[in-house]
Amino acid sequence: MIADIVVDLQYGDCGKGKIAHVLCKEEKYTHVIRYNGGCNAGHTIYHNGEKFITHHIPCGVFFGIKSIIGPGCVVHPDSFFKEIEDLESRGIQAKELVKVAANAHLITDFHRIQDSEESDIGTTRRGNGPAYRDKYARKGVRAIDDPRFSNYIVNMYEEIYENEDFQQKEIKILFEGAQGFGLDIDWGDYPFVTSSHCTVGSAILNGVPPKFIRNTWGVAKIYETYVGAKNFEGPDEIFESIRELGEEYGSTTGRPRQINWLDFDLLKMAARINGINNLVINKVDILEKLKSWCLYSGPTLYEFNNKEDMEFWIKSKLLLEVDEDIQVFFSGDKEFI
Ligand code: IMO
Ligand code: MG
């Protein structure tokens, strides 16, 4: 067995969907597994020139790859079935390809009501927090308990360890994460966090041990965005322009994302804790349009003359301070699609 992981190093919305989509196109994965979160996620994917936004469903469906919502996830049935239908109506064979782990937990409509009433940290109001709360309180309902899922259920253990289809052929998994390091329940800026784990540790919890992990792809942006109730945006007027040019509005809730300069120390911490060996820094073209190149390291704001200087600074610091073997790629917003 071999597994690659796509993990977000900032506050979500860094382009995980794009990278997962590219990897699916290039690698012959047998499975794509979503390892955390629920329909709070919104992954924007361009497939054959068309724009798709997925919430629950992993991007393997675009390439005929079995796509599993893993045990670490929570699923809202109505949203799940709507997403399946929407994909089917656009020619994607989601019904045949998507599976839900028997032990994934359900988000009920009551969880959504609770989330809307309780949300003071600016959640997506999709019921995630209350669903995980009930899971850990041992009061949750699992996918296997809901007859509507009967055609979709998969037992993760049997699927990856006792599957006769893979006696001759190696299992090759892509783990597609949701949310990001800054939103992680343990490492994020608590309480302004989501309710699941958003690091590589979370992927491993879905049944694949560390010895099978091959590549870990960290995904970040050249500036930062965050959606939620804390005060995040800097005072600089340029952030308004970045929001417009970068189309920084939530793909799940439509809320404007708050913008700030890249926080290098957070990126370094996320790179270390996730043990990434590949890093994609997206949306460099947005700053290129504005000819503004800044980042924070601690409280210090560094300003660079051009793209090359900023890229060189980031890359050399990461290789020196984190791991000299990390492959760093800088990418424009719609590159690789
Ligand atoms: P993707 O996968 C960006 C944020 C919410 C809120 C906090 C908690 O597209 O990167 P929750 O509904 O999870 O209880 O909200 O987390 N949040 C995200 N921000 N991208 C996401 O997903 C997010 N999922 C949750 O805005 O601040
Ligand atoms: Mg998103």
Tab-separated table of C-alpha atoms in Angstrom, residues 214-218 271-272 275-280 314-329:
chain	number	residue	atom	x	y	z
A	214	ARG	CA	4.910	8.348	0.719
A	215	ASN	CA	4.374	12.049	-0.073
A	216	THR	CA	2.839	14.747	2.063
A	217	TRP	CA	1.781	17.763	0.041
A	218	GLY	CA	1.422	20.917	2.121
A	271	ALA	CA	5.399	22.391	7.728
A	272	ARG	CA	7.244	20.829	10.675
A	275	GLY	CA	6.344	16.634	8.036
A	276	ILE	CA	5.670	17.783	4.502
A	277	ASN	CA	8.040	16.866	1.690
A	278	ASN	CA	6.284	18.972	-0.966
A	279	LEU	CA	4.917	22.461	-0.615
A	280	VAL	CA	2.722	24.367	-3.033
A	314	ILE	CA	10.616	31.752	1.923
A	315	LYS	CA	12.243	28.827	0.200
A	316	SER	CA	15.696	29.243	1.732
A	317	LYS	CA	14.336	29.741	5.270
A	318	LEU	CA	12.137	26.641	4.968
A	319	LEU	CA	14.921	24.464	3.614
A	320	LEU	CA	17.338	25.730	6.254
A	321	GLU	CA	15.025	25.664	9.244
A	322	VAL	CA	12.606	22.809	8.462
A	323	ASP	CA	14.019	20.281	6.011
A	324	GLU	CA	16.435	20.683	3.113
A	325	ASP	CA	14.595	18.049	1.094
A	326	ILE	CA	11.284	19.886	0.803
A	327	GLN	CA	10.316	20.589	-2.814
A	328	VAL	CA	8.798	24.043	-2.982
A	329	PHE	CA	6.501	25.102	-5.844
